[in-house]
Tab-separated table of C-alpha atoms and ligand atoms in Angstrom:
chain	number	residue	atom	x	y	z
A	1	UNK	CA	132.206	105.667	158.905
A	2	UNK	CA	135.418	107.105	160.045
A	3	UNK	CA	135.799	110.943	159.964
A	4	UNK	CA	138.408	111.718	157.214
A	5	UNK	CA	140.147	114.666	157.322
A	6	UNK	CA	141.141	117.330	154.275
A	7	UNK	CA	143.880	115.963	152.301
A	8	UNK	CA	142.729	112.139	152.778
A	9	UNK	CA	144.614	110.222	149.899
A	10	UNK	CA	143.181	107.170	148.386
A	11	UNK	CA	145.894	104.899	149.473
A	12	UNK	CA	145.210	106.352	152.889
A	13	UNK	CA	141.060	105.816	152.607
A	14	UNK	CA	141.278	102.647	151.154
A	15	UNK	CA	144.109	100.921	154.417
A	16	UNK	CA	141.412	102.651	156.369
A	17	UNK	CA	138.253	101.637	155.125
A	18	UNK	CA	139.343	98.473	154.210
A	19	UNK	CA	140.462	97.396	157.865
A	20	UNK	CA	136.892	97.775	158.392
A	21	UNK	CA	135.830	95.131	155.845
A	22	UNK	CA	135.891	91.771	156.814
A	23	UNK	CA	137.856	89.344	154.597
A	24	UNK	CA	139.457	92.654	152.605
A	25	UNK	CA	142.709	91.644	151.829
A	26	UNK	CA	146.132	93.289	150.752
A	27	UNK	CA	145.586	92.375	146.993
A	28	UNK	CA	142.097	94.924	147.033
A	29	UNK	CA	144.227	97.194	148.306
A	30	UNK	CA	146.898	96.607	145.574
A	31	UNK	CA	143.786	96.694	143.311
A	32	UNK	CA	142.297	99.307	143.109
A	33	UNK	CA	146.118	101.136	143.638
A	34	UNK	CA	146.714	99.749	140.201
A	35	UNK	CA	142.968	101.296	138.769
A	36	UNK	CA	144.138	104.507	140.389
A	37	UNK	CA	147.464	104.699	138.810
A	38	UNK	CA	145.588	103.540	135.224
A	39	UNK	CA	142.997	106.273	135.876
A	40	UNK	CA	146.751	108.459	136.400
A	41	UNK	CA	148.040	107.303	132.968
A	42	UNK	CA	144.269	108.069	130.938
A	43	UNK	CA	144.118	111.433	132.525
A	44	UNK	CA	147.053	112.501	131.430
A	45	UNK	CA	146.766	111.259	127.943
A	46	UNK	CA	143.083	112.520	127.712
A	47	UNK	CA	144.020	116.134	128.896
A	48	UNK	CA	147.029	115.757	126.081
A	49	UNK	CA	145.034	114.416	122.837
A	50	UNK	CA	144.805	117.026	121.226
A	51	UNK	CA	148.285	117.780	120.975
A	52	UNK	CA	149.769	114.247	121.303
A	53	UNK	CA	147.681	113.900	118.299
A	54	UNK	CA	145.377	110.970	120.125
A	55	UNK	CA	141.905	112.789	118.749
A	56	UNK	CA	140.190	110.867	116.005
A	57	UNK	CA	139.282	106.937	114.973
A	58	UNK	CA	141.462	104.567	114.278
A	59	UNK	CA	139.761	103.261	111.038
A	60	UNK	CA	139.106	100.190	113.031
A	61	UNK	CA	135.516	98.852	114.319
A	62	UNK	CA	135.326	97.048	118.138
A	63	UNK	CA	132.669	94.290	118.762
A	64	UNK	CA	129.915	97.430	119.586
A	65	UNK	CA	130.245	97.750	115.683
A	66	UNK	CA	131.449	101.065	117.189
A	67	UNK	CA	134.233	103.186	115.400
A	68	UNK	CA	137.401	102.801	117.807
A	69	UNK	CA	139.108	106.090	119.186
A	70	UNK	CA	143.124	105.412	119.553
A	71	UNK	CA	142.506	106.896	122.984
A	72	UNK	CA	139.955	103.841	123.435
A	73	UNK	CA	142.996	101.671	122.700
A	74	UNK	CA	145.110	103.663	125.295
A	75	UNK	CA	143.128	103.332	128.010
A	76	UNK	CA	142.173	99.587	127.378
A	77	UNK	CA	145.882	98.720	127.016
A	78	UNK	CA	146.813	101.239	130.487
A	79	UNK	CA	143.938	98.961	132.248
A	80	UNK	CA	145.084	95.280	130.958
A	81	UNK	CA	149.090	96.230	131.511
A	82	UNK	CA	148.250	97.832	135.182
A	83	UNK	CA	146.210	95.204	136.203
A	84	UNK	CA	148.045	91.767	134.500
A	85	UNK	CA	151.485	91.948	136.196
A	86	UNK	CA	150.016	93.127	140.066
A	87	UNK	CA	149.183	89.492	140.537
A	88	UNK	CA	145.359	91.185	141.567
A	89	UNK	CA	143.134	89.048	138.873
A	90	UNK	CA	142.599	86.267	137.065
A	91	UNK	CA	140.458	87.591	134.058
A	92	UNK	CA	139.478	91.132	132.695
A	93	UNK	CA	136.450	91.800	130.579
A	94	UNK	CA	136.547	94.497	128.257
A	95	UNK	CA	133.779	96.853	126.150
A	96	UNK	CA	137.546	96.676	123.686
A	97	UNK	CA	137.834	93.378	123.482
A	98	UNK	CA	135.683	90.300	121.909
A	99	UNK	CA	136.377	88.065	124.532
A	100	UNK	CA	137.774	87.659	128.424
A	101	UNK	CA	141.375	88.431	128.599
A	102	UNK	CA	143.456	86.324	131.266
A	103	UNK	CA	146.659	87.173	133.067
A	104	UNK	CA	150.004	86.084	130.708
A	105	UNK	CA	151.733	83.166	131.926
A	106	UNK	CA	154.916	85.250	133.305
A	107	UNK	CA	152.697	87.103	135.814
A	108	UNK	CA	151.101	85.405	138.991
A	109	UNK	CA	146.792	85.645	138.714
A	110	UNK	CA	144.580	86.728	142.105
A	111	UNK	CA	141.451	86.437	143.347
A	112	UNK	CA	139.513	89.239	141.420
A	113	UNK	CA	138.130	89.390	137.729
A	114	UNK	CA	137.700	92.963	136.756
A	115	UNK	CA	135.178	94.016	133.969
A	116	UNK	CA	135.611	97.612	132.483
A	117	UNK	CA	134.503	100.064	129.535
A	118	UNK	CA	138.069	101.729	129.539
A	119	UNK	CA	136.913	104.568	128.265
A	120	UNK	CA	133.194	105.287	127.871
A	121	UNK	CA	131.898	108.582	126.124
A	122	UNK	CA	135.155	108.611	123.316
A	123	UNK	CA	132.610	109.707	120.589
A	124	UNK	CA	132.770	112.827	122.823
A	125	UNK	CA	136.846	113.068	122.832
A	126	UNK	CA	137.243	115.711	120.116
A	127	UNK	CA	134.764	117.546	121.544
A	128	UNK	CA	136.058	117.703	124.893
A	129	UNK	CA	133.401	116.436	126.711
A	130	UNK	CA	133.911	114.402	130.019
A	131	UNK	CA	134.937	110.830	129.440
A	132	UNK	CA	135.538	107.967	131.812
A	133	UNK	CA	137.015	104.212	132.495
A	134	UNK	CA	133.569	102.400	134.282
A	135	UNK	CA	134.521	99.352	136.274
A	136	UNK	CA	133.462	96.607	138.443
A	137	UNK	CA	135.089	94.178	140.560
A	138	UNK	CA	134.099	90.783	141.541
A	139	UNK	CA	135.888	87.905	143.566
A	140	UNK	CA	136.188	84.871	141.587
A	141	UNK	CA	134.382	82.256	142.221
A	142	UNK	CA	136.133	79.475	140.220
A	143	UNK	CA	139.512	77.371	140.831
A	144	UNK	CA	142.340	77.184	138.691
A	145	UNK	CA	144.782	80.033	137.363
A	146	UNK	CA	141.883	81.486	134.686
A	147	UNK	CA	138.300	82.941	135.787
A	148	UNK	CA	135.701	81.687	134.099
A	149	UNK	CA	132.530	83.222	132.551
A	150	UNK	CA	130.732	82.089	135.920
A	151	UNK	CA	132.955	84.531	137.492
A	152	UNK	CA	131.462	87.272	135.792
A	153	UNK	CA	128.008	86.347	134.125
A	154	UNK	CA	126.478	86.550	137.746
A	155	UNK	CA	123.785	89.339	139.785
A	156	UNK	CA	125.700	92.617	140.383
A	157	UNK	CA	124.384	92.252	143.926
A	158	UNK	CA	127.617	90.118	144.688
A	159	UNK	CA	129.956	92.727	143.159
A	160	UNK	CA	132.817	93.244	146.198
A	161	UNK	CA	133.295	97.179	144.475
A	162	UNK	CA	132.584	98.909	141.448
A	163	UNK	CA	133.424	102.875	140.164
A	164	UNK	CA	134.498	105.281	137.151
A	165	UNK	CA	136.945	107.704	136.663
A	166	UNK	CA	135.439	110.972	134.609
A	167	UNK	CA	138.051	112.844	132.979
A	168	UNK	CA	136.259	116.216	132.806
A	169	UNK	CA	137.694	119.652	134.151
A	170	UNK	CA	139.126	117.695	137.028
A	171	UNK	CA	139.945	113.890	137.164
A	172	UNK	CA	137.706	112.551	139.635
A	173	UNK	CA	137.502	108.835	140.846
A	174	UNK	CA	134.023	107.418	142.194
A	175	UNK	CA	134.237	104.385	144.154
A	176	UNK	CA	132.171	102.522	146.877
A	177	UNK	CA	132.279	98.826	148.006
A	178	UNK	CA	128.826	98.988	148.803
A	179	UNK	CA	129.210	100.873	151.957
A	180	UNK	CA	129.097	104.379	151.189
A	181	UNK	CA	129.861	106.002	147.468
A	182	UNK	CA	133.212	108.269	148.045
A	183	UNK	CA	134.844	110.846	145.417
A	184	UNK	CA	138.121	111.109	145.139
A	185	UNK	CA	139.741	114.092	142.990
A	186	UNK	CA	143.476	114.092	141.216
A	187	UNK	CA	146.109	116.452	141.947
A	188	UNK	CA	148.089	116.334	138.864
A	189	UNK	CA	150.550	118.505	140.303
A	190	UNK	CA	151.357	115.807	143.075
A	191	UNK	CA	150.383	112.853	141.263
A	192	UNK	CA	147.703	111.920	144.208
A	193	UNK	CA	144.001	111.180	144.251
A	194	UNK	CA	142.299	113.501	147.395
A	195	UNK	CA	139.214	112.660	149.172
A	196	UNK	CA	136.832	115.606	147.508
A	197	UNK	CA	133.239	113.561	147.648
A	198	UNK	CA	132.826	112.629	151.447
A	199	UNK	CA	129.756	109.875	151.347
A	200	UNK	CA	127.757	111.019	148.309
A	201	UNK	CA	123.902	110.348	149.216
A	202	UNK	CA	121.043	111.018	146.579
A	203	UNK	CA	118.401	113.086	147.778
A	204	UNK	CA	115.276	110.960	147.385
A	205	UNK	CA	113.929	112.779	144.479
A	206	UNK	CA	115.537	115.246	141.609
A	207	UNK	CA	113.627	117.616	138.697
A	208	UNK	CA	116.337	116.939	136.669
A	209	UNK	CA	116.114	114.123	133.330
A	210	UNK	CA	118.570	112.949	131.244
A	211	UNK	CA	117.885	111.045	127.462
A	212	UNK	CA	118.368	111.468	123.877
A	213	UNK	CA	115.106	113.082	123.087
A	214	UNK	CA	115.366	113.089	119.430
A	215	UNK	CA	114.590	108.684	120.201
A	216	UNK	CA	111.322	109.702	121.760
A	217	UNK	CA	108.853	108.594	119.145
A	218	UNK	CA	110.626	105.402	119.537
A	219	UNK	CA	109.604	104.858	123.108
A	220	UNK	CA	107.058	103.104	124.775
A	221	UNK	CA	104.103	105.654	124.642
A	222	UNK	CA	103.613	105.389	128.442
A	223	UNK	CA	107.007	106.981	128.530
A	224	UNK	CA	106.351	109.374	126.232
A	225	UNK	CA	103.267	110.365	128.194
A	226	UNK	CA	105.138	110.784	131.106
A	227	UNK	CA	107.611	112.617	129.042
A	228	UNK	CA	105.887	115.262	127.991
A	229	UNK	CA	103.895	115.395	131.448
A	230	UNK	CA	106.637	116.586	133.497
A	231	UNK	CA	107.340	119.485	130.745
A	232	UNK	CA	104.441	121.170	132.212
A	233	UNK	CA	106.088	124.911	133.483
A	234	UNK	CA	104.651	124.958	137.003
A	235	UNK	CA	106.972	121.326	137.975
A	236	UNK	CA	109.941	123.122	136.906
A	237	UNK	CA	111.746	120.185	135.516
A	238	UNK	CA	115.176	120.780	133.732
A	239	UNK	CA	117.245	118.418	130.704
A	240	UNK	CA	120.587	117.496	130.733
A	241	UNK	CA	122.364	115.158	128.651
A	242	UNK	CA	125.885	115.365	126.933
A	243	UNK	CA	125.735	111.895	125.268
A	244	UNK	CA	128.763	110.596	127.430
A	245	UNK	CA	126.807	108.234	130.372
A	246	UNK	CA	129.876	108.841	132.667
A	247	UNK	CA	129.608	112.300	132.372
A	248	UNK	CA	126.017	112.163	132.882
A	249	UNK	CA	125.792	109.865	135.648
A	250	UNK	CA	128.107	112.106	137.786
A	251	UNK	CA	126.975	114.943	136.999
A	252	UNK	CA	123.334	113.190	138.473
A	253	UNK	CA	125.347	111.513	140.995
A	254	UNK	CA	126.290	114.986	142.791
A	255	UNK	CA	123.354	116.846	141.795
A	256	UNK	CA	120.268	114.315	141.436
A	257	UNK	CA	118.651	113.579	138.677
A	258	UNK	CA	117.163	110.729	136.390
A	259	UNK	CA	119.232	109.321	133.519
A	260	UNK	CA	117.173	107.026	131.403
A	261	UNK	CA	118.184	104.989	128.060
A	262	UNK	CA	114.839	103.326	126.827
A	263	UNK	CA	114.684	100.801	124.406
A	264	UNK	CA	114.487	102.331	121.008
A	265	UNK	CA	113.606	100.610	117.290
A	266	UNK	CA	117.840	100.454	116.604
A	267	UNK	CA	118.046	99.490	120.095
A	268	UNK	CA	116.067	97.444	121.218
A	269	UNK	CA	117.556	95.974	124.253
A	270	UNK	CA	118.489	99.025	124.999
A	271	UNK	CA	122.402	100.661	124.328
A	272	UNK	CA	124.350	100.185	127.136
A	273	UNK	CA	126.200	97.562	128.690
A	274	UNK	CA	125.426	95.758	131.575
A	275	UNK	CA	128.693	94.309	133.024
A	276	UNK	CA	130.808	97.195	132.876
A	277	UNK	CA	128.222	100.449	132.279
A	278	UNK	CA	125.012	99.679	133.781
A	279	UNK	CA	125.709	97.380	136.635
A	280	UNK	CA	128.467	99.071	138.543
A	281	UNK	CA	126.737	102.469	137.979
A	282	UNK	CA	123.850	100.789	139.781
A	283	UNK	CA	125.901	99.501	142.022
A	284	UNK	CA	126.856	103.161	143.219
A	285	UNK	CA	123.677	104.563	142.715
A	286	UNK	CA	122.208	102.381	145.597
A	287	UNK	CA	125.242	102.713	147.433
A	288	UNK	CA	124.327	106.319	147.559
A	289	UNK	CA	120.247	105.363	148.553
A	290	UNK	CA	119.238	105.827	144.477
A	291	UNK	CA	117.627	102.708	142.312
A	292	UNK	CA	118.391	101.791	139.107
A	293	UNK	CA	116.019	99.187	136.655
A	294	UNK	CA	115.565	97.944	133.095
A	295	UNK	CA	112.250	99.371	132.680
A	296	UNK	CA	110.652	97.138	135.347
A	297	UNK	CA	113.166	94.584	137.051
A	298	UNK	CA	116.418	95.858	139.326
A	299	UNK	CA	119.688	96.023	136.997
A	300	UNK	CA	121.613	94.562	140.368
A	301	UNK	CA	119.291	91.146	140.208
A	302	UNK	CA	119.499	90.706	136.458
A	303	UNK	CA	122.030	87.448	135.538
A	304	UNK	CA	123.959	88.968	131.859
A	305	UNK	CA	124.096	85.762	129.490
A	306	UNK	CA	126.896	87.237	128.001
A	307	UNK	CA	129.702	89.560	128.859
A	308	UNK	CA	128.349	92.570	126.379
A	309	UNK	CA	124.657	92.254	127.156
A	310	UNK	CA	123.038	95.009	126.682
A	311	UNK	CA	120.017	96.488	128.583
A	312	UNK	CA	117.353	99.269	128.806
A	313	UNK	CA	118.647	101.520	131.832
A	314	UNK	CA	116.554	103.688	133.764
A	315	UNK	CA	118.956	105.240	137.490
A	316	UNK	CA	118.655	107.511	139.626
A	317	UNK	CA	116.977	109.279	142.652
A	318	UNK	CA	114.638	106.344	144.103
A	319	UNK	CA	111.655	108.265	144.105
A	320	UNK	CA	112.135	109.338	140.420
A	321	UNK	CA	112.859	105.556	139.451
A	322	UNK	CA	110.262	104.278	141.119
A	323	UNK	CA	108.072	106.580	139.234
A	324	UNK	CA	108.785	105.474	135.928
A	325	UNK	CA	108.600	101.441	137.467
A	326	UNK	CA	104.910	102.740	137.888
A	327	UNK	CA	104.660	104.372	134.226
A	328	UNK	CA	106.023	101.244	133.183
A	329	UNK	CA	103.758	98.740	134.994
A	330	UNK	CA	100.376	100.595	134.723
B	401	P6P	P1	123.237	108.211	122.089
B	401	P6P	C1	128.650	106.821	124.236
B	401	P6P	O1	128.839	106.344	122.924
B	401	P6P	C2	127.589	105.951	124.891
B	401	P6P	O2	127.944	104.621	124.864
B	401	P6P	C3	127.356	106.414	126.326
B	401	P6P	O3	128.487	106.982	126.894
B	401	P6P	C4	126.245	107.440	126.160
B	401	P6P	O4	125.422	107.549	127.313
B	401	P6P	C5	125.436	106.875	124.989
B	401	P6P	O5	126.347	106.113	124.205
B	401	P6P	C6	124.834	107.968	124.148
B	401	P6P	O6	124.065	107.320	123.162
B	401	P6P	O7	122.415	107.184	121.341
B	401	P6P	O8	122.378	109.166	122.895
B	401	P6P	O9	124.277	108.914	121.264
């Protein structure tokens, strides 16, 4: 990996990096330009809702069965306008919308389909917790102007890049393309995203765990067991959890630790989504050496059936992971 020095800007990493990749062309470029200038957009609007009066529901309900935030709307219309006229896909998936969304006839369509929870967490927003866009990219497979569902209802293993944006204290972008997991922080006083996260790697093993405990009871009691196992003083384990899986999973991402979302009675598939939450966060956990599984297979090998599957999610530092494969197995 090339040395990059202080004051690398994304435009600059990605011509870089993607000279590197065989078969990267212009329009992945142009891409993920277009998520960055999105992620612009949402960050701006999220650090103003409060006064631009964008906190609170809009009385309306999204396929989740999920009350919709009108900065959920925001972002998912930011994403869908960026990306439509760029001429850099041919379908978008959205945690917004009830089904695929294709490119409008005035705009030309490209190779990619693009699958994204435009803005995960926004139960948090009036709270002011970190919330984030999660996406993934894949090339299409299929001919003709519109992607297909076989674009997208395929392993995450043949993702060409997936990432998030967390709008926390800072607006940071996350981003690998399978070589390498890379951070990328906004100025907002220059409009640019700056290389801040060099090659993120995940130590092999954390003493840090992140669920909703108050689900416990619901889990599978070998879970529980192991639950209430690590408690014990001496392994000095610590909790974290905000409720907001971007904000979560980055906070894990830099500092280790195990984020798990078991299958609970209301849930029982599990909460999150696998084409646009659980499968590109996987996607960048292994990218950065951790592992991520549904309780006992690999999230990156599982084939979605639809596009708002959802799935049990356990991700992390390997060792920790592979840990709970073992509870889970046993
Ligand atoms: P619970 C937010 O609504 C979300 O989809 C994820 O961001 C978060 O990890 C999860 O739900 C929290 O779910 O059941 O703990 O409130």
């Amino acid at each position: 990996m090339a040395h990059f020095e202080e004051g690398t800007t994304l435009d600059r990493f990605l011509l870089e990096t993607m000279h590197a990749h065989p078969g990267a062309t212009g329009s992945f470029v142009n891409l993920l330009k277009q998520v960055a200038l999105a992620g612009k957009l949402c960050s701006a609007r999220v650090q103003r809702a409060g006064l631009a009066g964008m906190f609170g529901a809009t009385g309306s309900m999204n396929i989740q069965g999920e009350f919709v935030q009108k900065l959920d709307i925001y972002a998912n219309e930011t994403f869908k306008r960026a990306l439509e006229h760029a001429g850099v896909v041919c379908m978008v998936v959205s945690e917004e919308e009830d089904a695929p969304i294709f490119v409008p006839p005035a705009f030309e369509v490209g190779e990619y389909v693009f699958a994204m929870d435009p803005l995960d967490g926004s139960s948090n927003i009036d709270t002011n917790a970190s919330i984030g866009t999660i996406f993934a990219i894949h090339r299409r497979r299929s001919a003709g102007r519109d992607g297909t569902l076989a674009d997208v209802l395929r392993p995450g293993t043949d993702l060409v890049a997936a990432g998030y944006i967390v709008y926390g204290a800072g607006t940071v972008l996350v981003l690998s393309t399978g070589k390498g997991v890379h951070g990328f922080t906004l100025d907002p006083s220059v409009g640019e995203f700056f290389l801040s996260h060099h090659d993120i790697q995940l130590a092999p093993r954390a003493r840090s765990y992140s669920c909703n405990e108050a689900y416990a009871a619901q889990w599978d009691p070998r879970l529980q067991e192991w639950l209430r196992r690590v408690k014990e003083p001496s392994l000095g384990w610590s909790a974290r959890y905000i409720g907001s899986l971007v904000g979560d999973f980055h906070r894990n991402l830099v500092k280790g630790g195990l984020f798990m979302y078991p299958p609970t009675a209301k849930a029982k598939s599990g909460k999150l989504r696998m084409l646009y939450e659980a499968v590109p966060l996987s996607f960048l956990v292994e990218a950065a050496g951790g592992s991520s599984i549904d309780g006992s297979r690999r999230i990156l090998d599982k084939v979605p059936a639809d596009i708002h599957e959802r799935t049990p999610l356990f991700i992390g530092n390997r060792e920790n992971v592979e840990e709970i494969a073992e509870v889970l197995r046993g």
